[in-house]
C-alpha cells in the first residue's frame, strides 16, 4: 500500500510543494481579510480567476507559436505576473468598494456580508462566462469551456532530487510564491501600513482611536490579498496552461482550507497550511489512489482542527498576524 | 458516451413523434382526416440538448438530420418532410414534456433522438406507448437496448462494444502489455474504464488504475503514479477537458507511453487543452464516423462537402450518424409508409449504405454494424486511422 509512496516519495513531495505554494498565495487573501474584517471573502476565488484570465490574455496577445527564450522570456513572464497581479488587485479593491463597504458602513451583520460575497462570486463567474470570455477572448458560445493557453516557456528539467526531476517552471513558481510571501511578511511587520493592519486586526476600535484610518487599511488589505491571488493566477497559468470561468472554485476551497489549517488570520500560517495541504493531498493520493485525494486532505483538516481548533500555528500569533 | 447516448435517444423520439403525426393523418391538405387521405407533409422531430453545455455534440447530428431532410425535399417527393427540433437541454423532465408535445400537438410520425442516454431512458416509454419510432444518433448506454422497446433504434454501437474494441486495439495494434487505466469517476468514464480494464485483463495485459477529478487542474499525483509503473499505454475514460490536462501533464513529466481515450475526448478541446505538441500521437476511439482532412471514402467526402456548404462548418462528432438516422426514416417514407407504425416496420427492415456505416437494425434496435473507429492526433488535427479491428499504427 505504501510502496507507491515510498517508491516515488520525491516526485510527490516536489509536486505537493509547488501546488502548496500556489495554495498559500491564495490563502493569504482569505486570511488577511479575515484578520482585518472577520469576514470570509468567498469571492476571493474569483479574484484568483481574474488573475488567471488576465495573464492568459497577456499570453494570448503575444500570439506565441514557440516558447520564448532569453530576455523576451523574462519580459514576458514579468508582464504576465504584473498584469495578473494588478488585474486581481484592482478587482479586489472594486469588490470591496461595491460589495462590502456599503454593508459595513450601514452596520450590516457579518452574515449579510457573507451573502454579498457569495453573490459577488456568482456574478463574477457569470460575467466571464457570458460576456468577457466570448468577447474579449473571441470565443463566442464557448464561455463555459476550458481555454488552453500557449506555452510561454520551455519546461526543461533543471536537476534531480532523489530521482525526481525538478522543472524550471516548478522552481520558478515555488521561488516566486515564497518570495512574495516573505516580502509581504516584512511589509506587515516592518512598515507603518503593516502596523496599521496588525493594529486593526487586534482591535479595530482602539486602532481607530489611535488614528488608524480603518477604511484605508481595509482597502490596502484587499489590494494586497488581490495582488497575491493575481500572482498566484499567473503562476497557475504558467504551470497548467489552462483556465476557465470556474477555475477558482476548487482552488479557492483548497486555499481557504489551507488558511484554516494554518490558523486563519495568521500570515505565516497561510503559507504553512498551503504547503501542508499540498503535501498531504499528494501523499494521500499516493497511498489510496488519486480518487481519494480530497477525502484524505479534508480528513486531515478535521483531525488537525480537533486537536488544534485554531489551526497549526494558531490564531493568536500576534507578530505575524495580519 | 452517456450523454451522447442520450442524444441518440432524442433523435429516436423525434422520429417517433413524426410518425405519430402521420398516423393522425396530419397532412396539411387532407381535411377529411380519414385514414385513406394521404398526407402531403409529415413531421419528424429531433430531440436533444441544443442550447446547453453539451450542445456541441448535439448540434452536428441535428445539422446532419436537417441536411438529409433538405436533400430529400429537394427531390420533390410525393410526401414532403418537415423536421421539428426539440431542445431538451439534456434534462429528462423537459424531454418527456417535449415528447408529449411532439406526439399530441405536433403529431410527429418519427423522432431522431433523444441525444443522450439519460433522457432516452425517460422518453422511451412515452414514444413506445404512442407507437412512434425513434432512432438515436448518439445514445450509447448499454441498457437502452434491453427494455424490450419495439419502436426504439440507434445507429451507434453501445458502450459495451466501444470499451472492449479499444482494449483489443491497445493490446493488438499497439502491442501494449503494461497499461494504466484512469477514469474520471463519472457514470460514463467509470463504465467505459471498467469495460477496458476487463478486456485488457482477459487479453493478459497488466492493468493498474487510478481515478481523477475532472474539475481539478492538478493531476500530478496521477501522473507520478502512472510514471512509476512505466506503462506502454495509458487509457483515459472521461471527457476531453480533463483528458487534455492529463495528457499535457503526462508529457511534461516525460511520460511517453501511448495515450488512448474514447468518444468523450474526441474533440479539438483535447488538443487545445494538451497543447499541439503534447497531443501529438494521442489515439481516440469512437463509435462515430467523422470525416477528417484525409478522408478517402467518397460517400463521406460528399457528405462533408454538402454539410460545409450548408452550415459553413466541418461535420463534427455524430453528424454522419444524425444524417443516417434521418435517412432511415426518409427511406421508409419514400417506400410509401406514411403512418408511424408503417414507418417503424420499414425502418426495422432498413438495409442500406449510410454515410457512417451500413444501416441495418437488430430486432432490439441496435445497429448490426458495430464498428469502432480509431482516430489519431497528427499535426494538431484529429485524423481517422481506421476501424479498430484493421487499423495499424504508423
XYZ file of C-alpha atoms in Angstrom:
716
model
C 0.000 0.000 0.000
C 2.812 2.364 0.850
C 5.150 1.052 -1.851
C 3.942 3.628 -4.301
C 4.522 6.493 -1.866
C 7.934 5.258 -0.794
C 8.984 4.445 -4.349
C 8.051 7.899 -5.645
C 8.418 9.941 -2.480
C 10.336 12.825 -4.048
C 8.112 13.361 -7.100
C 5.062 13.516 -4.800
C 6.867 15.891 -2.469
C 8.007 18.282 -5.184
C 4.595 18.446 -6.859
C 2.970 18.916 -3.473
C 5.240 21.808 -2.568
C 4.721 23.597 -5.885
C 0.937 23.336 -5.718
C 1.067 24.108 -2.000
C 2.902 27.353 -2.719
C 0.063 28.437 -5.009
C -2.498 27.451 -2.346
C -0.510 29.520 0.151
C -0.532 32.632 -2.043
C -4.286 32.455 -2.492
C -4.783 31.598 1.181
C -3.130 34.893 2.122
C -6.093 36.779 0.693
C -8.574 34.836 2.803
C -6.515 35.124 5.929
C -5.766 38.857 5.642
C -9.355 39.849 5.007
C -10.469 37.623 7.840
C -7.843 39.137 10.122
C -8.988 42.682 9.462
C -12.732 42.346 8.887
C -13.569 38.940 10.402
C -15.150 38.218 7.017
C -14.695 35.160 4.832
C -14.303 36.705 1.400
C -15.874 33.981 -0.698
C -15.395 35.995 -3.857
C -11.644 35.672 -3.428
C -11.638 32.566 -5.631
C -12.962 34.759 -8.449
C -10.210 37.298 -7.788
C -7.816 34.423 -8.431
C -9.760 33.511 -11.593
C -9.415 37.098 -12.833
C -5.661 36.805 -12.308
C -5.523 33.659 -14.461
C -7.678 35.334 -17.123
C -5.576 38.494 -17.232
C -2.324 36.587 -17.576
C -3.889 34.218 -20.128
C -4.931 37.323 -22.059
C -1.356 38.618 -21.982
C -0.033 35.312 -23.358
C -2.781 35.249 -25.981
C -1.974 38.795 -27.102
C 1.648 37.804 -27.661
C 0.416 35.345 -30.317
C 3.130 32.844 -29.475
C 3.901 29.997 -31.819
C 7.027 28.948 -29.951
C 8.015 29.322 -26.312
C 10.080 32.436 -25.575
C 13.735 32.417 -24.533
C 16.237 34.855 -23.041
C 15.211 38.435 -22.334
C 11.936 38.044 -24.209
C 11.021 35.283 -21.782
C 11.943 37.324 -18.710
C 9.954 40.261 -20.068
C 7.005 38.044 -20.965
C 6.910 36.434 -17.546
C 7.153 39.767 -15.743
C 4.371 41.197 -17.868
C 2.195 38.171 -17.195
C 2.734 38.372 -13.444
C 2.315 42.147 -13.288
C -0.860 42.213 -15.375
C -2.285 39.252 -13.470
C -1.401 40.820 -10.131
C -2.765 44.263 -10.927
C -5.942 42.977 -12.549
C -6.690 40.983 -9.430
C -5.657 43.741 -7.046
C -7.883 46.227 -8.889
C -10.804 43.813 -8.940
C -10.388 43.073 -5.245
C -10.492 46.783 -4.371
C -13.513 47.297 -6.589
C -15.171 44.309 -4.956
C -14.568 45.798 -1.526
C -15.937 49.167 -2.656
C -19.108 47.736 -4.209
C -19.930 44.572 -2.315
C -18.608 45.090 1.199
C -18.086 48.724 2.139
C -21.719 49.833 1.748
C -22.751 46.982 4.044
C -20.026 47.765 6.541
C -20.962 51.459 6.627
C -24.565 50.613 7.388
C -23.516 48.249 10.131
C -24.917 45.161 8.433
C -24.311 41.825 10.104
C -21.448 39.619 9.044
C -23.952 37.172 7.587
C -25.140 39.843 5.166
C -21.561 40.404 4.032
C -21.171 36.671 3.554
C -24.221 36.544 1.285
C -22.890 39.574 -0.551
C -19.607 37.669 -1.052
C -21.385 34.636 -2.479
C -23.415 36.886 -4.765
C -20.302 38.669 -5.976
C -18.646 35.327 -6.624
C -21.510 34.104 -8.823
C -21.752 37.474 -10.543
C -18.076 37.455 -11.499
C -18.183 33.867 -12.768
C -21.183 34.552 -14.967
C -19.724 37.853 -16.131
C -16.739 35.963 -17.501
C -18.741 33.049 -18.893
C -21.337 35.217 -20.629
C -19.527 38.407 -21.560
C -15.778 38.573 -21.149
C -14.649 35.179 -22.471
C -16.925 35.221 -25.553
C -15.941 38.793 -26.421
C -12.502 39.739 -25.085
C -11.120 36.267 -25.789
C -13.078 35.958 -29.011
C -14.596 32.601 -28.159
C -18.286 33.072 -28.942
C -20.616 30.489 -27.378
C -17.694 28.872 -25.604
C -17.753 30.914 -22.439
C -18.039 27.839 -20.253
C -15.409 25.743 -21.962
C -11.879 25.304 -20.784
C -9.372 27.587 -22.520
C -5.905 26.404 -23.434
C -3.076 28.912 -23.074
C 0.012 28.843 -25.315
C 3.266 27.673 -23.790
C 5.399 30.661 -22.835
C 8.493 28.867 -21.577
C 10.119 25.530 -22.275
C 9.657 23.150 -19.384
C 13.172 21.800 -19.172
C 14.383 19.685 -16.323
C 16.865 21.622 -14.176
C 18.111 18.996 -11.752
C 17.005 15.875 -9.922
C 16.399 15.168 -6.257
C 16.242 11.508 -5.291
C 15.208 10.522 -8.806
C 12.587 13.249 -9.122
C 13.057 15.796 -11.864
C 12.624 19.429 -10.929
C 11.498 21.519 -13.882
C 12.441 25.143 -14.352
C 8.815 26.298 -14.226
C 8.231 24.429 -10.964
C 11.270 26.012 -9.357
C 10.225 29.423 -10.622
C 6.727 29.062 -9.204
C 7.977 27.892 -5.843
C 10.612 30.608 -5.526
C 8.265 33.356 -6.731
C 5.492 32.286 -4.365
C 7.740 32.011 -1.322
C 9.430 35.295 -2.262
C 6.083 37.109 -2.425
C 5.120 35.767 0.965
C 8.386 36.703 2.634
C 8.047 40.180 1.155
C 4.508 40.504 2.460
C 5.556 39.284 5.875
C 8.184 42.003 6.004
C 5.712 44.662 4.868
C 3.229 43.697 7.554
C 5.847 43.505 10.297
C 8.076 46.441 9.448
C 6.155 49.231 7.768
C 3.728 51.799 9.065
C 0.879 50.474 6.980
C 1.727 46.993 8.228
C 1.465 48.213 11.794
C -1.918 49.660 10.923
C -3.049 46.297 9.554
C -1.895 44.494 12.670
C -3.482 47.057 14.957
C -6.807 46.855 13.120
C -6.852 43.088 13.277
C -6.203 43.118 17.023
C -8.755 45.745 17.940
C -10.383 47.955 15.299
C -11.942 50.370 17.832
C -8.739 51.106 19.643
C -6.820 51.286 16.393
C -9.255 53.922 15.172
C -8.832 55.899 18.393
C -5.083 55.749 17.834
C -5.554 57.452 14.487
C -5.540 54.468 12.148
C -7.641 55.105 9.052
C -9.670 51.874 9.008
C -11.057 52.423 5.506
C -7.591 52.832 4.146
C -6.378 49.729 5.959
C -9.257 47.697 4.559
C -8.512 48.976 1.052
C -4.847 48.086 1.386
C -5.735 44.672 2.752
C -7.896 43.886 -0.244
C -5.223 45.270 -2.550
C -2.511 43.052 -1.086
C -4.738 39.970 -0.982
C -5.803 40.581 -4.584
C -2.220 41.117 -5.686
C -1.166 37.805 -4.161
C -4.099 35.981 -5.768
C -3.265 37.579 -9.132
C 0.355 36.481 -8.917
C -0.872 33.015 -7.948
C -3.150 33.103 -11.016
C -0.254 33.980 -13.307
C 1.901 31.212 -11.824
C -1.020 28.801 -12.159
C -1.360 29.650 -15.861
C 2.378 29.229 -16.255
C 2.258 25.724 -14.859
C -1.059 24.341 -16.104
C -1.668 26.487 -19.197
C -5.435 26.269 -18.887
C -8.155 28.365 -17.297
C -11.922 28.690 -17.337
C -14.635 30.781 -15.716
C -14.997 28.434 -12.744
C -11.310 27.657 -12.267
C -11.276 29.443 -8.910
C -13.941 27.327 -7.280
C -11.968 24.225 -6.349
C -8.707 26.094 -5.822
C -10.488 28.651 -3.665
C -11.856 25.912 -1.409
C -8.388 24.408 -1.108
C -6.795 27.754 -0.358
C -9.445 28.568 2.232
C -8.769 25.175 3.782
C -5.063 25.972 3.812
C -5.802 29.255 5.609
C -7.878 27.479 8.252
C -5.331 24.697 8.572
C -2.518 27.163 9.222
C -4.641 29.295 11.547
C -6.923 31.820 9.898
C -5.803 35.378 10.375
C -2.208 34.232 10.541
C 0.036 35.109 7.584
C 2.761 32.556 8.153
C 0.052 30.020 8.876
C -1.346 30.537 5.369
C 1.963 29.572 3.825
C 2.450 26.656 6.149
C -1.137 25.483 5.656
C -0.777 25.710 1.873
C 2.394 23.645 1.766
C 0.997 21.178 4.294
C -2.221 20.718 2.316
C -0.340 20.295 -0.967
C 1.828 17.582 0.540
C -0.991 15.753 2.335
C -3.066 15.686 -0.839
C -0.282 14.101 -2.807
C 0.756 11.632 -0.127
C -2.878 10.636 0.382
C -3.302 10.169 -3.361
C -0.132 8.085 -3.456
C -1.367 5.716 -0.785
C -5.088 5.469 -1.538
C -5.286 6.487 -5.227
C -5.950 9.928 -6.672
C -9.702 9.468 -6.364
C -9.258 9.730 -2.592
C -7.121 12.848 -2.678
C -9.725 15.279 -1.376
C -11.125 12.817 1.153
C -7.687 12.408 2.699
C -6.940 16.114 2.655
C -10.170 17.071 4.386
C -9.981 14.222 6.886
C -6.599 15.564 7.931
C -8.117 19.024 8.220
C -10.783 17.726 10.579
C -8.190 15.864 12.638
C -5.934 18.894 12.935
C -8.833 21.100 13.961
C -9.938 18.574 16.581
C -6.623 18.865 18.357
C -5.740 22.440 17.416
C -9.039 24.255 16.866
C -7.260 27.447 15.799
C -5.039 25.754 13.222
C -1.427 24.654 13.217
C 0.088 27.991 14.187
C -2.979 29.238 15.981
C -4.873 32.448 15.524
C -3.038 34.351 18.176
C 0.456 34.655 16.757
C 0.332 38.393 17.143
C 3.584 39.174 15.422
C 2.694 37.592 12.131
C -0.981 38.205 12.412
C -2.429 40.461 9.821
C -20.724 8.243 -24.009
C -23.718 8.528 -21.786
C -24.651 11.989 -22.813
C -24.212 11.261 -26.399
C -26.182 8.209 -25.832
C -28.988 10.391 -24.685
C -28.763 12.327 -27.875
C -29.480 9.309 -29.930
C -32.478 8.713 -27.878
C -33.717 12.192 -28.561
C -33.406 11.570 -32.206
C -35.397 8.440 -31.863
C -38.130 10.255 -30.075
C -38.279 12.953 -32.634
C -38.615 10.326 -35.253
C -41.280 8.625 -33.294
C -43.120 11.838 -32.798
C -43.077 12.373 -36.508
C -44.647 9.025 -37.039
C -47.421 9.796 -34.659
C -48.218 12.846 -36.620
C -48.710 10.923 -39.781
C -50.690 8.334 -38.002
C -53.130 11.009 -37.070
C -53.471 11.996 -40.661
C -51.954 15.386 -40.012
C -51.382 16.198 -43.664
C -51.999 19.876 -44.254
C -54.246 19.408 -47.220
C -56.223 16.438 -46.046
C -59.094 17.938 -44.129
C -61.060 14.720 -44.360
C -58.943 13.223 -41.614
C -59.703 9.686 -42.739
C -57.041 7.008 -42.974
C -57.460 6.986 -46.698
C -56.411 10.612 -47.146
C -52.691 10.520 -47.882
C -50.807 13.306 -46.103
C -48.550 15.505 -48.167
C -46.242 16.607 -45.368
C -45.009 14.503 -42.481
C -43.290 15.862 -39.399
C -40.198 14.247 -37.927
C -38.849 15.523 -34.631
C -35.247 15.937 -33.495
C -34.697 15.960 -29.751
C -31.537 16.779 -27.829
C -29.561 19.379 -25.922
C -29.485 22.182 -28.477
C -28.568 25.109 -26.235
C -26.901 23.720 -23.107
C -23.411 22.915 -22.029
C -23.161 19.754 -24.148
C -24.848 21.119 -27.236
C -21.515 20.800 -29.053
C -22.205 17.110 -29.556
C -25.895 17.543 -30.425
C -25.787 20.332 -32.966
C -23.713 18.351 -35.519
C -26.224 15.461 -35.650
C -29.076 17.997 -35.732
C -27.429 19.596 -38.762
C -26.850 16.184 -40.313
C -30.512 15.283 -39.917
C -31.595 18.624 -41.325
C -29.328 18.163 -44.331
C -30.910 14.770 -45.012
C -34.394 16.312 -44.891
C -33.485 19.142 -47.234
C -31.862 16.840 -49.766
C -34.939 14.655 -49.626
C -37.404 17.512 -50.105
C -35.317 18.880 -52.963
C -36.138 15.712 -54.895
C -39.817 16.790 -54.852
C -41.185 13.608 -53.359
C -44.881 12.836 -53.120
C -44.774 13.221 -49.348
C -42.589 16.037 -48.042
C -40.971 16.018 -44.618
C -40.617 18.782 -42.086
C -38.104 18.486 -39.227
C -39.092 19.948 -35.866
C -36.290 20.493 -33.339
C -36.980 19.899 -29.634
C -34.422 21.417 -27.266
C -34.400 19.161 -24.216
C -31.306 20.814 -22.688
C -30.350 17.243 -21.708
C -32.985 17.381 -18.959
C -35.053 14.199 -18.869
C -38.079 16.007 -17.392
C -38.043 18.594 -20.142
C -37.530 15.842 -22.708
C -40.625 13.929 -21.565
C -42.734 17.092 -21.768
C -41.440 17.827 -25.234
C -42.133 14.261 -26.327
C -45.762 14.633 -25.207
C -45.975 17.866 -27.125
C -44.449 16.245 -30.202
C -46.950 13.413 -30.074
C -50.135 15.278 -29.155
C -49.713 18.753 -30.564
C -47.203 18.489 -33.401
C -48.224 14.940 -34.291
C -44.810 13.836 -35.464
C -44.529 10.433 -37.161
C -40.961 9.730 -36.093
C -38.227 11.099 -33.866
C -34.494 11.364 -34.308
C -33.217 11.257 -30.732
C -33.180 11.835 -27.830
C -29.479 12.550 -27.989
C -28.370 11.398 -24.551
C -28.895 8.152 -22.660
C -30.465 9.688 -19.549
C -33.287 11.420 -21.397
C -33.620 8.413 -23.689
C -34.449 6.213 -20.724
C -37.319 8.520 -19.726
C -38.657 9.335 -23.164
C -38.507 5.760 -24.487
C -41.677 4.515 -22.752
C -43.617 7.609 -23.869
C -42.797 7.028 -27.513
C -43.333 3.318 -27.132
C -46.856 3.868 -25.856
C -47.646 6.286 -28.664
C -46.086 3.848 -31.146
C -43.734 6.442 -32.544
C -40.461 5.053 -33.947
C -37.226 6.672 -32.828
C -33.586 6.451 -33.885
C -30.860 7.912 -31.710
C -27.631 9.076 -33.295
C -25.642 9.173 -30.083
C -27.204 7.418 -27.064
C -24.699 4.694 -26.202
C -25.822 3.375 -22.804
C -25.978 -0.418 -22.922
C -29.285 -0.770 -21.043
C -31.361 1.110 -23.596
C -31.485 -1.902 -25.877
C -32.660 -4.186 -23.074
C -36.001 -2.511 -22.386
C -37.972 -4.515 -24.927
C -38.903 -1.369 -26.846
C -40.241 -2.119 -30.302
C -40.067 1.428 -31.658
C -36.586 2.344 -30.452
C -33.394 2.187 -32.554
C -29.943 3.691 -32.606
C -27.265 3.981 -35.269
C -24.233 3.877 -32.932
C -22.845 0.795 -31.184
C -23.144 0.944 -27.393
C -20.510 1.478 -24.683
C -20.233 -2.276 -24.150
C -18.838 -2.519 -27.673
C -16.595 0.520 -27.568
C -14.522 -0.311 -24.458
C -13.506 -3.859 -25.456
C -12.804 -2.765 -29.048
C -10.395 -0.087 -27.806
C -8.811 -2.564 -25.376
C -8.288 -5.036 -28.226
C -6.583 -2.305 -30.200
C -4.345 -1.406 -27.242
C -3.051 -4.974 -26.855
C -3.253 -5.728 -30.587
C -2.117 -2.984 -32.928
C -0.373 -1.032 -30.168
C 1.123 -4.215 -28.637
C 0.968 -2.839 -25.097
C 1.462 -5.212 -22.173
C 1.507 -2.826 -19.250
C -1.454 -0.465 -19.291
C -2.708 2.156 -16.834
C -6.452 2.861 -16.981
C -7.557 6.173 -15.468
C -11.177 7.300 -15.255
C -12.961 10.464 -14.176
C -15.369 8.681 -11.784
C -18.381 9.707 -13.912
C -21.060 7.220 -14.976
C -19.663 7.322 -18.482
C -15.948 7.406 -17.664
C -16.024 4.727 -14.994
C -18.266 2.428 -17.033
C -16.037 2.714 -20.048
C -12.859 2.427 -17.957
C -14.144 -0.773 -16.369
C -15.035 -2.220 -19.772
C -11.489 -1.500 -20.971
C -9.943 -2.901 -17.759
C -11.925 -6.128 -18.057
C -10.994 -6.763 -21.669
C -7.316 -5.883 -21.099
C -7.120 -8.401 -18.273
C -8.808 -11.054 -20.434
C -6.139 -10.446 -23.038
C -3.398 -10.916 -20.459
C -2.186 -7.316 -20.085
C -1.036 -5.956 -16.727
C -3.515 -3.289 -15.650
C -3.036 -0.617 -12.978
C -5.627 2.013 -12.331
C -6.306 5.421 -10.880
C -9.107 7.977 -10.877
C -9.122 11.751 -11.084
C -11.479 14.666 -10.502
C -12.425 16.211 -13.855
C -12.888 19.622 -12.216
C -9.416 19.709 -10.704
C -6.451 21.031 -12.646
C -3.505 19.442 -10.891
C -3.136 15.773 -11.822
C 0.444 15.440 -10.601
C -0.323 12.580 -8.215
C -1.939 10.574 -11.029
C 0.969 11.397 -13.314
C 3.534 10.325 -10.732
C 1.676 7.085 -10.151
C 1.496 6.385 -13.881
C 5.138 7.289 -14.328
C 6.182 4.860 -11.576
C 4.534 1.892 -13.311
C 6.392 2.621 -16.590
C 3.413 1.684 -18.805
C 3.373 1.052 -22.567
C -0.055 2.620 -22.866
C -2.497 4.740 -20.884
C -6.267 4.742 -21.328
C -8.378 7.614 -20.002
C -12.152 7.226 -19.646
C -13.684 10.693 -19.482
C -14.297 13.914 -21.340
C -11.870 15.998 -23.360
C -11.302 18.834 -20.873
C -9.763 16.511 -18.289
C -8.096 14.383 -20.968
C -6.252 17.449 -22.287
C -4.968 18.474 -18.862
C -3.885 14.921 -18.039
C -2.124 14.421 -21.355
C -0.207 17.695 -21.035
C 0.961 16.921 -17.520
C 2.000 13.402 -18.540
C 4.125 14.644 -21.419
C 5.627 17.443 -19.315
C 6.719 14.817 -16.799
C 8.425 12.881 -19.553
C 5.876 10.038 -19.771
C 5.924 8.953 -23.410
C 3.552 5.964 -23.277
C 0.799 5.913 -25.919
C -2.264 7.818 -24.769
C -5.720 6.419 -25.520
C -9.160 7.783 -24.871
C -12.684 7.366 -26.223
C -15.589 9.303 -27.754
C -15.873 11.709 -24.786
C -12.423 13.007 -25.676
C -12.941 13.207 -29.414
C -12.944 16.984 -29.647
C -10.487 19.672 -30.626
C -10.669 20.763 -26.997
C -8.342 17.844 -26.262
C -5.649 19.361 -28.468
C -6.260 22.842 -27.101
C -6.032 21.636 -23.507
C -2.956 19.484 -24.014
C -1.162 21.737 -26.483
C -0.492 20.577 -30.042
C 2.989 19.241 -29.278
C 1.814 17.229 -26.271
C -1.316 15.925 -28.012
C 0.638 14.596 -30.987
C 0.052 10.888 -31.427
C -2.863 10.638 -28.979
C -5.290 7.886 -30.042
C -9.040 8.231 -29.592
C -11.617 5.545 -30.206
C -15.224 6.359 -31.115
C -18.293 4.518 -32.365
C -18.792 7.568 -34.571
C -17.587 8.070 -38.123
C -16.229 11.590 -38.590
C -14.869 12.883 -41.851
C -11.358 14.244 -41.454
C -8.988 16.174 -43.712
C -7.507 12.938 -45.043
C -10.878 11.310 -45.806
C -10.791 8.765 -48.646
C -14.377 7.408 -48.607
C -16.256 9.173 -51.455
C -19.591 8.897 -49.682
C -18.274 10.595 -46.549
C -16.384 13.184 -48.587
C -19.548 14.204 -50.435
C -21.466 14.417 -47.162
C -18.731 16.593 -45.637
C -18.741 18.912 -48.645
C -22.543 19.280 -48.638
C -22.530 19.838 -44.904
C -19.867 22.521 -45.135
C -21.721 24.321 -47.939
C -24.913 24.339 -45.900
C -23.634 25.084 -42.402
C -20.237 26.700 -43.028
C -18.502 24.279 -40.689
C -16.927 20.845 -40.860
C -19.185 17.997 -39.748
C -18.148 17.093 -36.218
C -18.993 14.237 -33.897
C -22.200 12.309 -34.725
C -23.061 14.459 -37.765
C -22.959 11.427 -40.086
C -24.971 9.399 -37.591
C -27.646 12.120 -37.429
C -27.812 12.087 -41.205
C -28.128 8.315 -41.334
C -30.799 8.212 -38.631
C -32.918 10.681 -40.548
C -32.208 8.923 -43.831
C -33.591 5.671 -42.423
C -36.918 7.438 -41.804
C -36.865 9.192 -45.157
C -36.288 5.924 -46.979
C -39.222 4.420 -45.113
C -41.456 7.312 -46.152
C -40.172 7.113 -49.704
C -41.170 3.476 -49.819
C -44.753 4.512 -49.140
C -45.061 4.345 -45.366
C -46.990 7.312 -44.016
C -48.099 6.186 -40.579
C -45.883 5.846 -37.550
C -46.361 2.107 -37.397
C -45.728 1.576 -41.082
C -42.588 3.694 -40.828
C -41.431 1.660 -37.846
C -41.887 -1.566 -39.796
C -39.969 -0.169 -42.756
C -37.163 1.184 -40.522
C -36.838 -2.233 -38.895
C -36.142 -3.641 -42.346
C -33.620 -0.909 -43.229
C -30.704 -2.227 -45.227
C -28.740 0.492 -46.990
C -25.282 2.036 -47.106
C -25.384 5.120 -44.936
C -22.612 7.658 -44.583
C -21.403 6.409 -41.217
C -21.964 2.703 -41.766
C -24.200 0.118 -43.378
C -27.540 0.835 -41.723
C -29.373 -2.265 -40.559
C -31.012 -2.882 -37.196
C -31.063 -5.896 -34.902
C -34.519 -6.812 -33.518
C -33.721 -4.966 -30.258
C -32.966 -1.741 -32.142
C -29.162 -1.974 -32.014
C -27.232 -1.327 -35.214
C -25.950 -4.507 -36.860
C -22.688 -2.810 -37.829
C -20.665 -2.496 -34.640
C -17.542 -0.822 -35.947
C -15.482 1.275 -33.581
C -13.128 3.707 -35.261
C -9.707 4.845 -34.091
C -8.617 8.453 -34.555
C -5.113 9.865 -34.150
C -3.908 13.391 -33.433
C -1.418 14.416 -36.085
C -0.025 17.892 -36.612
C -2.661 19.427 -34.351
C -5.571 17.780 -36.201
C -7.674 14.699 -35.485
C -7.312 12.197 -38.335
C -9.037 8.883 -38.954
C -6.790 5.854 -38.530
C -9.472 3.310 -39.406
C -11.646 0.561 -37.958
C -10.146 -0.680 -34.676
C -10.076 -4.250 -35.988
C -7.978 -3.380 -39.035
C -6.227 -0.054 -38.279
C -2.448 -0.080 -37.969
C -0.231 2.319 -36.101
C 2.293 4.053 -38.282
